[in-house]
C-alpha positions as a printed Julia matrix, in Angstrom:
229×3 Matrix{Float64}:
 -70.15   21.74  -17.07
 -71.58   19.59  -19.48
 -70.4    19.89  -23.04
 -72.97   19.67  -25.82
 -72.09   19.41  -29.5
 -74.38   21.27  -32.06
 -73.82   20.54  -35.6
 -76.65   22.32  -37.88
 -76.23   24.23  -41.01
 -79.38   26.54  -39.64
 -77.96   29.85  -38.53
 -81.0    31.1   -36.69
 -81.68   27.64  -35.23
 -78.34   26.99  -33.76
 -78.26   30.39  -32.72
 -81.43   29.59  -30.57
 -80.43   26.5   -29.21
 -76.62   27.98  -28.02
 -78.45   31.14  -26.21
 -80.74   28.82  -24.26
 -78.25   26.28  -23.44
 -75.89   28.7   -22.56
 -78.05   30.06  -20.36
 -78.32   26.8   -18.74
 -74.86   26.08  -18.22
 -74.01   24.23  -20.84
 -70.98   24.49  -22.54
 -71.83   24.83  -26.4
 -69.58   24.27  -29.44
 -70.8    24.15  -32.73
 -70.49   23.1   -36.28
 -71.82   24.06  -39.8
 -71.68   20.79  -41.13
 -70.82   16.91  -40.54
 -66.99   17.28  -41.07
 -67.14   20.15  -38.51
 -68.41   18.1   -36.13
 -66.16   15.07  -36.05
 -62.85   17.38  -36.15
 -65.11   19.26  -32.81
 -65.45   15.84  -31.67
 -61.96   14.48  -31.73
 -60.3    17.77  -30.83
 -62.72   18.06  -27.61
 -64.7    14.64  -26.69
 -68.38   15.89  -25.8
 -70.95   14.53  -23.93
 -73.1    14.59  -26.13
 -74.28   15.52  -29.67
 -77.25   17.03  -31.36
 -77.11   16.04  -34.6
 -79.12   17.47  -37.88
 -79.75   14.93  -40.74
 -79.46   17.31  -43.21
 -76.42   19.1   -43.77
 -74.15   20.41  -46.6
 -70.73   18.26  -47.17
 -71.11   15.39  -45.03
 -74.84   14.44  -43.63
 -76.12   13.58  -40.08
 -76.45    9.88  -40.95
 -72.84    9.43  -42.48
 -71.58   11.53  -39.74
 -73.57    9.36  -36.84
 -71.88    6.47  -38.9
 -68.49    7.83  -38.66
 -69.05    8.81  -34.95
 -70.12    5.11  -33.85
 -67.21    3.84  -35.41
 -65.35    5.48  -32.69
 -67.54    6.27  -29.69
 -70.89    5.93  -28.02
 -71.44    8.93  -27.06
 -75.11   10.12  -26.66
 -76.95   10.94  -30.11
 -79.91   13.06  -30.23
 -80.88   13.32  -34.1
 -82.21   16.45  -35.41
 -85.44   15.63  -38.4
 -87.56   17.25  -40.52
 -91.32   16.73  -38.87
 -93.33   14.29  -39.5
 -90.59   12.39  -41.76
 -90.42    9.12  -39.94
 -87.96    7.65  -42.91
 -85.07   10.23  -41.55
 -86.0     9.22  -37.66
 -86.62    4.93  -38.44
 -82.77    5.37  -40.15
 -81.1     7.43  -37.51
 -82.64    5.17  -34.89
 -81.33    1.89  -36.68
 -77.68    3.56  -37.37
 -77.55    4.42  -33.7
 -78.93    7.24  -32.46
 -80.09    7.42  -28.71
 -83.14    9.34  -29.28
 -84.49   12.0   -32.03
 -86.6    15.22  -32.03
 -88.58   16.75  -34.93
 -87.85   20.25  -36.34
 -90.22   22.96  -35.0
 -88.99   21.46  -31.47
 -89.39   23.79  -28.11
 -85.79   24.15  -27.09
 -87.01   23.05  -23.31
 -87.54   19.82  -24.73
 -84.69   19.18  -26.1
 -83.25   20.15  -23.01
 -85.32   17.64  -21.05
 -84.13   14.86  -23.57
 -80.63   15.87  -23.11
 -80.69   15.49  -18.93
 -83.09   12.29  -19.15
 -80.31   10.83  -20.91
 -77.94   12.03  -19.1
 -79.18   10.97  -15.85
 -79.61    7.63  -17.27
 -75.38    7.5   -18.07
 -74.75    9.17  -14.34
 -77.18    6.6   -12.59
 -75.42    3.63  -14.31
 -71.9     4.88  -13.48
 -73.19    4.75   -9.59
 -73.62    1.22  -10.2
 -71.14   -1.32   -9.03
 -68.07   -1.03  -11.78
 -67.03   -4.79  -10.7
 -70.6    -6.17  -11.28
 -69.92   -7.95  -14.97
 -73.26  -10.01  -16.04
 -72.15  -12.88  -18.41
 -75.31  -14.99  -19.24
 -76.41  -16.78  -22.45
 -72.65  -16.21  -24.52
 -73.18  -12.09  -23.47
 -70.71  -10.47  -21.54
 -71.34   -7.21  -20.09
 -68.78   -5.33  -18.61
 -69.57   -2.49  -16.67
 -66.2    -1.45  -15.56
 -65.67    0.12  -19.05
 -69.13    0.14  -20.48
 -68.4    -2.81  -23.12
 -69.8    -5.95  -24.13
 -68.81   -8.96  -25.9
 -70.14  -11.87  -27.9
 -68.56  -15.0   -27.78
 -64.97  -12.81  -27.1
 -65.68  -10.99  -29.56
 -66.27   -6.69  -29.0
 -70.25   -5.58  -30.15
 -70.21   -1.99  -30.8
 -73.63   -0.27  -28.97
 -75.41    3.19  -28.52
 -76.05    4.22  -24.85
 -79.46    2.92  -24.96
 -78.48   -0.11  -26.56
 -76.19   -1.12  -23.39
 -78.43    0.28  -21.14
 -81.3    -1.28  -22.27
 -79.02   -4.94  -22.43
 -78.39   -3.75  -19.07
 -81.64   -4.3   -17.65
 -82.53   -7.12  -19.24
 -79.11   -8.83  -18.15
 -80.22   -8.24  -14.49
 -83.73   -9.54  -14.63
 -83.24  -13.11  -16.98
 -86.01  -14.87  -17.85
 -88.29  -11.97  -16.33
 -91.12  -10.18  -18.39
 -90.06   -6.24  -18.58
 -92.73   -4.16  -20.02
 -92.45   -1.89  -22.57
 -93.39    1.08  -20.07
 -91.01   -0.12  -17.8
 -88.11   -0.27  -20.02
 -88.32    2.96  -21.58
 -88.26    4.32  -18.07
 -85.35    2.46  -17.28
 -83.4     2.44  -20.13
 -84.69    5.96  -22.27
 -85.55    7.78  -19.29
 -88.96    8.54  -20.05
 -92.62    7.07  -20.12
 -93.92    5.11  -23.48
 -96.26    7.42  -24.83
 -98.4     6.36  -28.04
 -96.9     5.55  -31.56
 -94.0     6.25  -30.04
 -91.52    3.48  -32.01
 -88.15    3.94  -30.44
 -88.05    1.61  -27.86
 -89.0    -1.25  -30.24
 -85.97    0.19  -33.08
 -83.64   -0.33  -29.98
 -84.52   -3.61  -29.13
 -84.54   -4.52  -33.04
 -80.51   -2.87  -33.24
 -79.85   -4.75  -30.16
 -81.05   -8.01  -31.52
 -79.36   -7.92  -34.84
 -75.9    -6.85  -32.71
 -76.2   -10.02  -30.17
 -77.61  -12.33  -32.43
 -79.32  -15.52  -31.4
 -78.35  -18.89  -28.93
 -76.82  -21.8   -30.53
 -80.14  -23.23  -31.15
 -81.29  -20.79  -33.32
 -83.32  -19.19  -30.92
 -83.33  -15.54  -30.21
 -81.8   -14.04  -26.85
 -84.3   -11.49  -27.11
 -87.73  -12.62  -27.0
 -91.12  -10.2   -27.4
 -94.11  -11.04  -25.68
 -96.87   -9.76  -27.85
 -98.63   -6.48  -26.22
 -96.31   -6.76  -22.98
 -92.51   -6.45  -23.59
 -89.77   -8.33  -23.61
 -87.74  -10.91  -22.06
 -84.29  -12.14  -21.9
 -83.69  -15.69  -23.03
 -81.35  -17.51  -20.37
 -79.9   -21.19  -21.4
 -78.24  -21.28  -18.06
């Protein structure tokens, strides 16, 4: 059963969205505010979270900043509509995806498995397959990566996105392409979040030693992998 983590400070909304899920199996807990959520969270590790940004006593983006300092668990954030400010931050603190309040709770719920699917598909994969290219090493044993020996800290998207790039250096992958691969769902238009992924992942893996950066965009295509191998 999966377990899903609800933290919301609206009663008739998180009321909602534990009757569906319940009704779909999931196993629900839920918290009133940000400090509910990360006791919820270390007394019972979830797989993943639905996070609202605002909330009394501790707020979804200092709580998604506490919770990547300890796990990468899925993120979906929870916004007010329209308010791109709220989405563009929780994207760039680490969130795997976001949905804006009215939201049909069958979306959500599609999010939730697309993402899902996305962890169980890459867990099929060959654990002993590491990909070290260009100073990045990707080990998929355990999910981590390091720079230079050192540990980089990313979102589920952000590995799986490093993931596909790792296995196709030097190749153009669309933009289409990746958000199938990586978000688990088609591009669709003025839809930013595959380009605030890339733009975390950059600033986490930094550039070669000549200054160049590993990730390179090809304007109106995608992006590419920089190999100096």
């Amino acid at each position: 059963m999966v377990k899903l983590l609800l933290a919301d400070d609206d009663a008739r909304l998180s009321d909602l969205i534990k009757e569906y899920f319940d009704g779909e199996g999931y196993e629900v807990a839920h918290a009133w505010n940000g400090r509910e959520a990360l006791e919820l969270m270390a007394a019972n590790m979830p797989d993943i979270i639905i996070l609202d940004v605002m909330m009394p006593e501790l707020d979804g983006f200092e709580t998604l900043k506490q919770i990547r300092n300890k796990s990468a668990v899925p993120v979906i954030m929870l916004t007010a509509k329209g308010d791109d400010i709220d989405r563009i931050l929780g994207l760039e603190m680490g969130a795997d995806d976001y949905l804006s309040k009215p939201f049909n709770p069958r979306e959500l719920l599609a999010r939730i498995k697309a993402i899902l699917r996305r962890a169980s598909q890459e867990r099929e994969d060959d654990p002993t397959a590491d990909i070290e290219l260009s100073g990045v090493l990707l080990r998929r044993k355990d999910r981590t990566v390091y720079l230079e020996d050192d540990l980089v800290e990313l979102t589920t998207s952000e590995y799986t996105l490093l993931e596909c790039m790792l296995m196709a250096p030097g190749q153009v992958l669309t933009k289409q392409e990746l958000s199938e691969k990586a978000l688990g769902r088609k591009l669709t238009m003025y839809d930013r979040s595959l380009d605030m992924h890339i733009s975390n992942l950059r600033k986490k893996i930094g550039n070669l030693e000549n200054g160049d950066p590993r990730i390179k965009t090809v304007r109106g295509v995608g992006y590419i992998f920089v190999s100096n191998e």
